XYZ file of C-alpha atoms in Angstrom:
559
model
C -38.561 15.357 22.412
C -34.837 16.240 21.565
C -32.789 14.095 20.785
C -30.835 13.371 24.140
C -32.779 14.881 26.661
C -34.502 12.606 29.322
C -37.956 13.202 30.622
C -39.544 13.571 34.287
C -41.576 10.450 33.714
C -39.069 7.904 31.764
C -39.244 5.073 34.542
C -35.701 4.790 36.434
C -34.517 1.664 34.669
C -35.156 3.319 31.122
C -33.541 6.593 32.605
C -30.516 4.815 33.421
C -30.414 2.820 29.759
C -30.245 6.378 28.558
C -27.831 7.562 30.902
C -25.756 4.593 30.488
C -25.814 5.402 26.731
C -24.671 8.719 26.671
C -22.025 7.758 29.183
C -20.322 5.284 26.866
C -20.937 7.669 23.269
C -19.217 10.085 24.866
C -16.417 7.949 26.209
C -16.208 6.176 22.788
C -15.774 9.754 21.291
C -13.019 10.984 23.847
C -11.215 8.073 23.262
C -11.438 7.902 19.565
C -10.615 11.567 19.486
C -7.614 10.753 21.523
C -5.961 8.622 18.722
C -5.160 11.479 17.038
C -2.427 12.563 19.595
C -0.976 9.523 19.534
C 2.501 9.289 17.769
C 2.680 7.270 14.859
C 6.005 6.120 14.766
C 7.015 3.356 17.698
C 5.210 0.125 18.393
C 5.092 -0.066 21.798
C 3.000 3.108 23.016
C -0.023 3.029 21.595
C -1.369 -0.763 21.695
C -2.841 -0.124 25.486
C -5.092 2.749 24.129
C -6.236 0.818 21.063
C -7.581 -2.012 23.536
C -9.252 0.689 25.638
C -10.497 2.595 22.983
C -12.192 -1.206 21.031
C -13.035 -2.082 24.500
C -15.333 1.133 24.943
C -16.566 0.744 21.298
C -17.595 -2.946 22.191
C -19.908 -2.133 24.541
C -21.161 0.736 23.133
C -22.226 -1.511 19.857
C -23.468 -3.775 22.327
C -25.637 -1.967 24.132
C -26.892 0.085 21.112
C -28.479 -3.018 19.912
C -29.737 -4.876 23.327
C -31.144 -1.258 24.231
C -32.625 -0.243 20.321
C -36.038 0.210 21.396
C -35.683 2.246 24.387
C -33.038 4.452 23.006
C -35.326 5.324 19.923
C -38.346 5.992 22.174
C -36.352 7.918 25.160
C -33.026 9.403 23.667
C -34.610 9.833 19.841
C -31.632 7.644 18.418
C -31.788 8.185 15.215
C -30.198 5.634 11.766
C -27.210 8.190 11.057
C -26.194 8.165 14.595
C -25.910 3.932 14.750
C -23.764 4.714 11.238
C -21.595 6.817 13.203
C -20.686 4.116 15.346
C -20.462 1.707 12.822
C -18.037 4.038 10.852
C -15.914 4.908 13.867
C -15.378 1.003 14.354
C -14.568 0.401 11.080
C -12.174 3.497 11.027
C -10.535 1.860 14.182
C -9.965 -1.875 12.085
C -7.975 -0.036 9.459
C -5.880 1.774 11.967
C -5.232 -0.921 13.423
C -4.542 -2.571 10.307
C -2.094 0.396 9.671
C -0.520 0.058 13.087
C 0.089 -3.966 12.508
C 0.246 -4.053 8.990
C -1.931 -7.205 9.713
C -4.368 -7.428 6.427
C -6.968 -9.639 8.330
C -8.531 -6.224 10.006
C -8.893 -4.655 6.558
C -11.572 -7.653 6.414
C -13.063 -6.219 9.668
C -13.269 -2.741 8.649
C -15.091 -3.896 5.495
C -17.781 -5.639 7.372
C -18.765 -2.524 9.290
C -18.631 -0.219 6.096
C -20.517 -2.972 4.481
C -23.255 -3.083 7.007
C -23.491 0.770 7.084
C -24.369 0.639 3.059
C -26.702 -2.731 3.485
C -28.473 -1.711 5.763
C -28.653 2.456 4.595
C -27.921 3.715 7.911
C -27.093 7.306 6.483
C -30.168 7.072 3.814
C -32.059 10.136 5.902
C -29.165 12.590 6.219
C -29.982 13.860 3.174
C -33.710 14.717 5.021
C -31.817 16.993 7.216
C -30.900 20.311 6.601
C -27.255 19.550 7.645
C -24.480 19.616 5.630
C -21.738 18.855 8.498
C -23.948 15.008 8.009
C -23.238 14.502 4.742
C -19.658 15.247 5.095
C -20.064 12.491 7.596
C -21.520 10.058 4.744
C -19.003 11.391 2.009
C -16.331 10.846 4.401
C -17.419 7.390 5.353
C -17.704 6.730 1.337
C -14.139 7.780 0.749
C -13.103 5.666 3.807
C -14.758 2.889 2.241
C -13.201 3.021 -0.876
C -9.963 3.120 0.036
C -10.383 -0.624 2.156
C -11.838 -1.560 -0.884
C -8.887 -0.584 -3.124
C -6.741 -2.544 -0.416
C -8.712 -5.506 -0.406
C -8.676 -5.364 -4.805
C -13.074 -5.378 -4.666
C -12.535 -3.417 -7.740
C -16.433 -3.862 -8.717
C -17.630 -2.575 -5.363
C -14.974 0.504 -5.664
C -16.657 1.297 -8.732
C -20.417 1.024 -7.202
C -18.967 3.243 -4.282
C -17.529 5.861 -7.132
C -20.964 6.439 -8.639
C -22.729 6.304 -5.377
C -19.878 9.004 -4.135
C -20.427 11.197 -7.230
C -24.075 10.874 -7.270
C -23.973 12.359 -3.454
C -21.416 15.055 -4.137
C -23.456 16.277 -6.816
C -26.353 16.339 -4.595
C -24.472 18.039 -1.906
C -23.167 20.821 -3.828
C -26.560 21.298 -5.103
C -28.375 21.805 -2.072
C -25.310 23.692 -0.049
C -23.206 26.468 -1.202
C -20.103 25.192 0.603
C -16.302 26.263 0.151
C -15.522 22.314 0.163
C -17.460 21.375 -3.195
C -13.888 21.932 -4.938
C -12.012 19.530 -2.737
C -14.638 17.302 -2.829
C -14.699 17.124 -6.610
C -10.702 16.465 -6.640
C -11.303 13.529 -4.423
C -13.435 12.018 -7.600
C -11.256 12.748 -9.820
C -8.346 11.415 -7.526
C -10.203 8.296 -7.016
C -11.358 7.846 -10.622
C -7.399 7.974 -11.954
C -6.074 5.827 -8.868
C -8.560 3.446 -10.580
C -7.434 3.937 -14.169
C -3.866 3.510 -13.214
C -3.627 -0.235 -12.950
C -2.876 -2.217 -16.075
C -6.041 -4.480 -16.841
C -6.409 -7.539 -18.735
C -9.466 -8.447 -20.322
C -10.885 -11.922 -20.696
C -12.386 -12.109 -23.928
C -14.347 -15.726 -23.220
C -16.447 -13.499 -21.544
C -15.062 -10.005 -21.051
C -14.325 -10.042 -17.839
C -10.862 -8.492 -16.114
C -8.960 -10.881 -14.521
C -8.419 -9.851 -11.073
C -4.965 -11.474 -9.785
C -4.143 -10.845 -5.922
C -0.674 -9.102 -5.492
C -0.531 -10.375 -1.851
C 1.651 -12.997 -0.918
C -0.529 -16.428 -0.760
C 0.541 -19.287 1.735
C 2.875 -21.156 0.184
C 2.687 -18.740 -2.519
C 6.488 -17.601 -2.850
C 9.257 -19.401 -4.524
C 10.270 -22.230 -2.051
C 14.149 -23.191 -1.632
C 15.106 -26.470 -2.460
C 15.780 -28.399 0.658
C 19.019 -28.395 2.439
C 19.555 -24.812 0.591
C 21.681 -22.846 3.344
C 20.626 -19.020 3.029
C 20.373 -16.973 6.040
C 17.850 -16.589 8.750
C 16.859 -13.060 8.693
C 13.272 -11.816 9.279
C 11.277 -8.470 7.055
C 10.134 -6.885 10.692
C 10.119 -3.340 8.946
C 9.088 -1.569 6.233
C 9.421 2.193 5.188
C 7.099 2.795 2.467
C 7.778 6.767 0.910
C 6.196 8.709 -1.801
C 7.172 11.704 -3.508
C 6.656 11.414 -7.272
C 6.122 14.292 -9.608
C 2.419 14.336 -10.572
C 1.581 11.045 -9.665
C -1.836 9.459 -9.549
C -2.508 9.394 -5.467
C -5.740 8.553 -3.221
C -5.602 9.341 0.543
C -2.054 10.149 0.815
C -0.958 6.665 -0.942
C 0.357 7.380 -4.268
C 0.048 4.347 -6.457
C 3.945 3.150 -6.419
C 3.177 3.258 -2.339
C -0.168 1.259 -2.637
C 1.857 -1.164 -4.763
C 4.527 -1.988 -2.301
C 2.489 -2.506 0.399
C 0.621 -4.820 -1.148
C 4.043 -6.766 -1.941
C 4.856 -6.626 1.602
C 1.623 -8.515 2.827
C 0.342 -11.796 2.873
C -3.287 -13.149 2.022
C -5.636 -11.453 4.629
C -7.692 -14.047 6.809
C -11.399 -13.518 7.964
C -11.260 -13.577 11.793
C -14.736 -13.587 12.915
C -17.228 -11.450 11.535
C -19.422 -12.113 8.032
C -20.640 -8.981 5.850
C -24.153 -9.039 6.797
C -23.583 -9.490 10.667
C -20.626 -7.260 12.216
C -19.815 -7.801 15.596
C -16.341 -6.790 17.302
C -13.549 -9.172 16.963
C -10.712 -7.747 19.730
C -7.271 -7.202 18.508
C -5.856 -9.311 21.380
C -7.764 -12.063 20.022
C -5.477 -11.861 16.695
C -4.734 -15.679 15.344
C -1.618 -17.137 16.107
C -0.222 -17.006 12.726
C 2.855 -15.828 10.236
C 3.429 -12.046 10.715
C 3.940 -9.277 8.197
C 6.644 -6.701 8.181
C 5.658 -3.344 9.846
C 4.939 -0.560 7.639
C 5.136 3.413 7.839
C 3.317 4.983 4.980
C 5.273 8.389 4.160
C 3.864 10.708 1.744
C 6.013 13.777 0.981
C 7.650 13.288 4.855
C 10.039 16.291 5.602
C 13.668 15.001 6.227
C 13.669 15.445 10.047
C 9.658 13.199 10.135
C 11.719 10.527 8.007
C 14.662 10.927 9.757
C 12.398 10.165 13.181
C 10.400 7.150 11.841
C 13.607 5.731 10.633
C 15.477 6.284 14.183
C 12.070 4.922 15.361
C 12.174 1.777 13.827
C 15.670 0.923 14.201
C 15.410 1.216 17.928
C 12.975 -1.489 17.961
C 13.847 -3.717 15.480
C 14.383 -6.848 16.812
C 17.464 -9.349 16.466
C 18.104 -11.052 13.784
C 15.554 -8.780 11.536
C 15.512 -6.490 8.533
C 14.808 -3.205 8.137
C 13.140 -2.632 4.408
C 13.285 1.219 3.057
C 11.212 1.796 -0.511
C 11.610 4.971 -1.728
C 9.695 6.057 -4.915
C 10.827 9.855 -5.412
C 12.106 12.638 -7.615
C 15.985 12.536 -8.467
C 17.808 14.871 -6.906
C 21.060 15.746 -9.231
C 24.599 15.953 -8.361
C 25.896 19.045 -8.266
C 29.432 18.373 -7.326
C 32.473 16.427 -7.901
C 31.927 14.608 -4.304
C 28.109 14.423 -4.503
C 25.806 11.748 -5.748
C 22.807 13.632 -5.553
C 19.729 11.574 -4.235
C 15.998 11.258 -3.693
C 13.526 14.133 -3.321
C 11.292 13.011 -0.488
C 9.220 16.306 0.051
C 8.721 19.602 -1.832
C 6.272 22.189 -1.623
C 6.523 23.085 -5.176
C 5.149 20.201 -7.202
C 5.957 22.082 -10.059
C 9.858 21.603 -9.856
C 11.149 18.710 -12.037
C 14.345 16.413 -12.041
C 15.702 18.543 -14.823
C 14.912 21.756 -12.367
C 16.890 20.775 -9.879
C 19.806 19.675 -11.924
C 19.939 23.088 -13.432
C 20.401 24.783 -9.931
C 23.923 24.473 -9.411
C 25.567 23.978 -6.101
C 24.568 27.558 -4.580
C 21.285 25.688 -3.527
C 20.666 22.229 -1.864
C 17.858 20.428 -1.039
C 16.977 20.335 2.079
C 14.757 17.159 1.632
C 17.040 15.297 -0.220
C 17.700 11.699 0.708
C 21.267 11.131 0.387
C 23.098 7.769 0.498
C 25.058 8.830 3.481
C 22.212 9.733 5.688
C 21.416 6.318 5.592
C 24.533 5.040 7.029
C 24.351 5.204 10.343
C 21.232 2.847 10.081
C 23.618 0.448 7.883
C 24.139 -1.056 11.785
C 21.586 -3.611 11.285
C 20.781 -5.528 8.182
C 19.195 -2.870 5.745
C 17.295 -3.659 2.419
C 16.590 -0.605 -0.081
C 14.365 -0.474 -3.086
C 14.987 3.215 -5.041
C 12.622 4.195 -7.945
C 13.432 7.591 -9.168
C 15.810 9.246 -11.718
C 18.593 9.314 -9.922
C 18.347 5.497 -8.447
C 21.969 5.117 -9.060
C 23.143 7.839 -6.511
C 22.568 4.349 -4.473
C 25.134 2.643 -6.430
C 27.968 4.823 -4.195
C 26.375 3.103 -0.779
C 29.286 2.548 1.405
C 28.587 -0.588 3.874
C 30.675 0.244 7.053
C 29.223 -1.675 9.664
C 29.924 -5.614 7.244
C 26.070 -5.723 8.051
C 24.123 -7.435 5.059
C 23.052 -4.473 3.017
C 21.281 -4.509 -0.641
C 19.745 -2.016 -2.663
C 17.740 -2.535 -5.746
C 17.670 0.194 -7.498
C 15.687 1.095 -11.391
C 16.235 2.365 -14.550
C 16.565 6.327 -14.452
C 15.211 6.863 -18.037
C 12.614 4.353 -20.053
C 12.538 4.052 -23.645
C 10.006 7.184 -25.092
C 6.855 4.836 -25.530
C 7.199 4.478 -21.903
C 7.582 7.571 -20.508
C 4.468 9.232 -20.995
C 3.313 6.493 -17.952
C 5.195 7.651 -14.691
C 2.070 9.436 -13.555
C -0.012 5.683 -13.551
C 3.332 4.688 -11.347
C 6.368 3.504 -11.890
C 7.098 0.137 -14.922
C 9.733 -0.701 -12.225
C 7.477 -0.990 -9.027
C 4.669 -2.778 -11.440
C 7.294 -5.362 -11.632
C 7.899 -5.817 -8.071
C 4.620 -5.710 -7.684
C 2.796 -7.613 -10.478
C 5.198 -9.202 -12.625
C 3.108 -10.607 -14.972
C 0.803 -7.605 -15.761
C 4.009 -5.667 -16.409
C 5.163 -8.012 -18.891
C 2.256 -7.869 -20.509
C 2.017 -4.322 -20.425
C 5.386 -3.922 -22.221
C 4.485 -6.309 -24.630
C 1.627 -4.264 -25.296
C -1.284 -6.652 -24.268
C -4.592 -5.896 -22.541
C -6.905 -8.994 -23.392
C -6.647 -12.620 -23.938
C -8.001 -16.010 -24.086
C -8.593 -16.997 -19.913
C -6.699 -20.265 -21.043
C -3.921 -18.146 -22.073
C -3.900 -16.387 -18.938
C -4.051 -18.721 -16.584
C -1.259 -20.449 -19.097
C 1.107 -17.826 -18.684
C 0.504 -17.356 -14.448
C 1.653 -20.904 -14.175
C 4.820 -20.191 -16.746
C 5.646 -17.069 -14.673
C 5.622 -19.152 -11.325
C 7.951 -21.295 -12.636
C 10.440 -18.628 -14.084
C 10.594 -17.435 -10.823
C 11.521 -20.986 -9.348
C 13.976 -21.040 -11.537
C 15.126 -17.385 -10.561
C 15.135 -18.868 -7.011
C 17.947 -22.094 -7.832
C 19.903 -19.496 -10.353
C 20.660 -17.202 -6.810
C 21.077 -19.790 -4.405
C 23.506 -21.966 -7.295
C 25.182 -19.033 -7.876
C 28.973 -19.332 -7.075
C 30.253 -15.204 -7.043
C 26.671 -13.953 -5.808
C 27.734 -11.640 -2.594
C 26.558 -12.907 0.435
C 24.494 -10.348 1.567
C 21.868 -11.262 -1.572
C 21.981 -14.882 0.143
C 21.593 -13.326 3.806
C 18.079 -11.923 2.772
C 17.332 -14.825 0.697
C 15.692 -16.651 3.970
C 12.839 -14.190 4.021
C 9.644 -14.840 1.858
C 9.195 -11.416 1.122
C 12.684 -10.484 0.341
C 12.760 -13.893 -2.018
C 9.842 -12.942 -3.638
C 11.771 -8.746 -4.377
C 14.917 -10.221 -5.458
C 13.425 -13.055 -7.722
C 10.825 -10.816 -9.230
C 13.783 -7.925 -9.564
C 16.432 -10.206 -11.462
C 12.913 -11.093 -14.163
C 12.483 -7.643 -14.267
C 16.087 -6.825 -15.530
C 15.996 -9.388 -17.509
C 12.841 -8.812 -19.740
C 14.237 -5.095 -20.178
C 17.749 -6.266 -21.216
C 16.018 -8.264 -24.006
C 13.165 -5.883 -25.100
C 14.037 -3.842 -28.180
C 12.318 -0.678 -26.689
C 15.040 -0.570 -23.625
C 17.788 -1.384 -26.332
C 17.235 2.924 -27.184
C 18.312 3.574 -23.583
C 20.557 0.836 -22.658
C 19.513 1.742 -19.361
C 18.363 -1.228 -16.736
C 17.673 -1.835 -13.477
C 21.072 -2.341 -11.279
C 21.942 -3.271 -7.670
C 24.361 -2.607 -4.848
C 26.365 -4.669 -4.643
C 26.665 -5.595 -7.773
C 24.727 -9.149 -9.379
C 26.566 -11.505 -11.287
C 24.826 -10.585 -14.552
C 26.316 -14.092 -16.292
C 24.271 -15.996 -13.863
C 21.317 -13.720 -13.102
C 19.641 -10.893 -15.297
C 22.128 -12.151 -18.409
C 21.563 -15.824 -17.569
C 21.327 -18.090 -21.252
C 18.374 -20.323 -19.901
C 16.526 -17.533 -17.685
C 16.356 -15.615 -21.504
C 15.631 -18.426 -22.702
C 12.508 -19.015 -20.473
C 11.265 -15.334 -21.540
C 11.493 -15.861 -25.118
C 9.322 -18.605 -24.803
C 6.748 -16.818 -22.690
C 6.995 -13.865 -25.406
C 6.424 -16.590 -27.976
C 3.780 -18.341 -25.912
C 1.848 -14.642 -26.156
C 2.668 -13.855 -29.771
C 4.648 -10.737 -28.697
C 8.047 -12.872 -29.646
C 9.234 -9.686 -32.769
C 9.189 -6.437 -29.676
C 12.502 -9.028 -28.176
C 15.939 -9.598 -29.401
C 16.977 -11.967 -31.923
C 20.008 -12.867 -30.340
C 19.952 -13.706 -26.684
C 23.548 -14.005 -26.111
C 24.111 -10.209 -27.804
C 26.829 -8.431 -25.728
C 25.107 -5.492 -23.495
């Protein structure tokens, strides 16, 4: 029979299993399809159709396994189909995940993928003659590998790569379709979002060492007790890519995928286990700590950014912080009373910093993110990361409002042995990210001993303790650096930041530039980034890894 029709003599209760079935598959689909029209920005709109929409898929994964036998025999349920659901759950765990920035549903979205491969729910697409199915599988593949990415399973993103490439190839072989292109750039965008990341190899037994860059319980620098900083709370993040030909998977470019990660704690496992998925409810979330918010902005047009940030300062809430990243091409000045900015969106990739300088002033960008568009948001306490050539347009911010305001802002040129890196992301955003690999990587290191590893982990950690009592001691730091200090996530920027500027104010490679990372308003470089026993502390880890000759001599040598 075909596969949903009902027959004359199905007995009534096996009729109505069936009916019952098709009820809820199609309700699951109308619902799912209607997450799509929902807008993306705002936080308060779209939670009631997320519980209806994991309420319908509930019972429809439910009753697809109390009803198995009966739904084969009458409705001619077939393995792919039970995928479908499976995928469509999993897809609704990371939206959710992307709606609540809460990295315990990436967890949940894995188990469902997981079960799909374990238990080779798609294995007889490729038996049908098709090919809108096996987009389905190569879709649910690429899905897939993204949570993996997010959850750092680098071996099992590598499995899913070869298992992706071996089905591309044999779906372009068997169907002469105008996708086989596109589906080939999504290898090859997969395969150098993979190759970006710095890696350091173990030699005891050749392993990488995989290091989480997620913020652990207790895993930021604490303050010292009786330490007054101020009480603000990271409720929002804006997250925005727009870097000149750099390595990107699913609209996350890897300076994005970096910062989010620095924005999130440890996930948790809420209820499910890999080989056993079953439908944990959002409203059943653990009462636990809470991480910031985050809009993920690739390329975003000046009036979508403009709208997500008007979005999220309407609801931030009191006594909260509203955190903008922007990793982006400079935009030049290109008159006596302009700073220039950030390039945010452009349809033509092929236009460079140095292309847009040259210009003049008879043309300006219309996606440019100037300093000034940002101050009318300056009304509540605002905390800006910039990564791009033209960072120090940022350096003009005017606070107007006495709000606490900070940006942290990088180098605009790296030395030449650098430069040749921007498209595996930005050396500035590593640090943020991943101090430790980024030291390594401008010392030039990509294996050790794991005792020397695990050594040098446990001498960052407390270089960045230290960091943390050289702020709060501090007797000319501006306020506002002490306002944001409260946070953990905003500790964790600022401590990482001031190690950042320091290493490159003593390597010999920045020394051709004399270009570092700055901030507005301005650090007290004598006791921060030029600090006597903060250098100090990096020598030693530079000596600690043999890389002590690529640093200067003299650590007190006038900058």
């Amino acid at each position: 029979m075909s596969s949903g029709g009902i027959e004359d003599d199905i007995p009534q209760s096996e009729r109505k299993t069936v009916t019952d079935f098709c009820y809820l598959l199609d309700k699951s689909k109308q619902l799912f399809n209607g997450l799509r029209d929902l807008p993306q920005y705002g936080q308060k709109q779209w939670q009631s159709y997320f519980g209806r929409t994991f309420d319908v898929y509930t019972k429809l994964w439910k009753f697809q396994q109390q009803h198995r036998q009966v739904l084969d025999n009458r409705y001619g349920l077939k393995r792919w189909q039970i995928g479908e659901i499976a995928s469509k759950i999993g897809q609704l765990y990371y939206h959710y995940y992307l709606r609540t920035s809460e990295t315990s549903y990436l967890n949940e979205a894995l188990s469902f993928y997981s079960a799909i491969r374990q238990r080779s729910y798609y294995s007889q697409v490729s038996k049908e003659d098709r090919p809108e199915l096996v987009v389905k599988k190569l879709r649910y593949y690429a899905r897939f590998i993204v949570v993996c990415l997010l959850l750092n399973k680098m071996d099992l993103v590598k499995d899913l790569v070869k298992e992706l490439s071996d089905e591309i190839e044999d779906y372009t072989h068997r169907f002469n379709t105008e996708d086989q292109v596109e589906w080939n750039l999504v290898l090859q965008e997969v395969a150098a979002f993979i190759e970006a990341d710095p890696v350091m190899v173990l030699n005891d037994d050749n392993t990488i060492a995989i290091i989480s860059n997620r913020l652990a319980e207790g895993g930021g620098p604490l303050l010292e007790q009786g330490m007054i900083v101020g009480q603000l709370i990271l409720a929002d993040a804006l997250i925005i890519g727009n870097c000149n030909n750099q390595v990107k998977f699913s609209e996350l470019t890897v300076d994005m995928f970096r910062m989010l990660q620095a924005l999130e704690r440890e996930p948790m496992n809420l209820a499910s286990q890999m080989n056993k998925p079953g439908l944990q409810e959002p409203a059943e979330k653990p009462a636990k700590r809470e991480n910031p918010h985050k809009y993920l902005l690739y390329k975003p047009t000046f009036s979508q950014l403009f709208t997500f940030l008007a979005a999220s300062f309407k609801e931030l809430p009191a006594n909260s912080v509203l955190l903008i990243y922007l990793s982006a091409t400079g935009v030049f000045p290109t008159g006596p009373y302009d700073f220039g900015g950030v390039l945010t969106n452009s349809n033509r990739d092929i236009i460079n910093g140095d292309a847009l300088h040259k210009r003049g002033q008879s043309h300006k960008e219309m996606h440019c993110l100037h300093p000034g568009d940002l101050y009318p948001f300056t009304r509540k306490p605002m905390f800006v990361i910039v990564d791009s050539s033209n960072s120090v347009a940022y350096k003009n911010f005017t606070n107007l409002f006495g709000q606490p305001l900070v940006c942290l802002l990088s180098p605009t040129v790296y030395p030449k042995a650098l430069q040749d890196q921007s498209q595996r992301g930005s050396l500035f955003t590593l640090f943020l990210n991943n101090p430790l690999m980024a030291f390594l990587f401008v010392s030039g290191l990509s294996s050790m001993r794991k005792g020397l590893w695990d050594k040098c982990q446990e001498y960052l950690r407390k270089i960045i303790r230290d960091i943390t009592q050289l702020i709060t001691h501090s007797r000319s730091i501006d306020q506002a650096f002490l306002q944001f200090f409260g946070d953990e996530f905003l500790r964790l920027l600022l401590t990482r930041f001031i190690f950042c500027s320091a290493t490159m104010r003593l390597h010999k490679n920045f020394r051709e530039t004399r270009n570092y990372p700055e901030t507005y308003p301005q650090l007290p470089r004598d006791e921060t980034v030029e600090n006597q026993i903060l250098q100090k502390q990096i020598l030693e880890l530079a000596s600690v890894l043999d890389v002590r000759h690529i640093f200067l001599e003299n650590t007190i040598e006038e900058y």
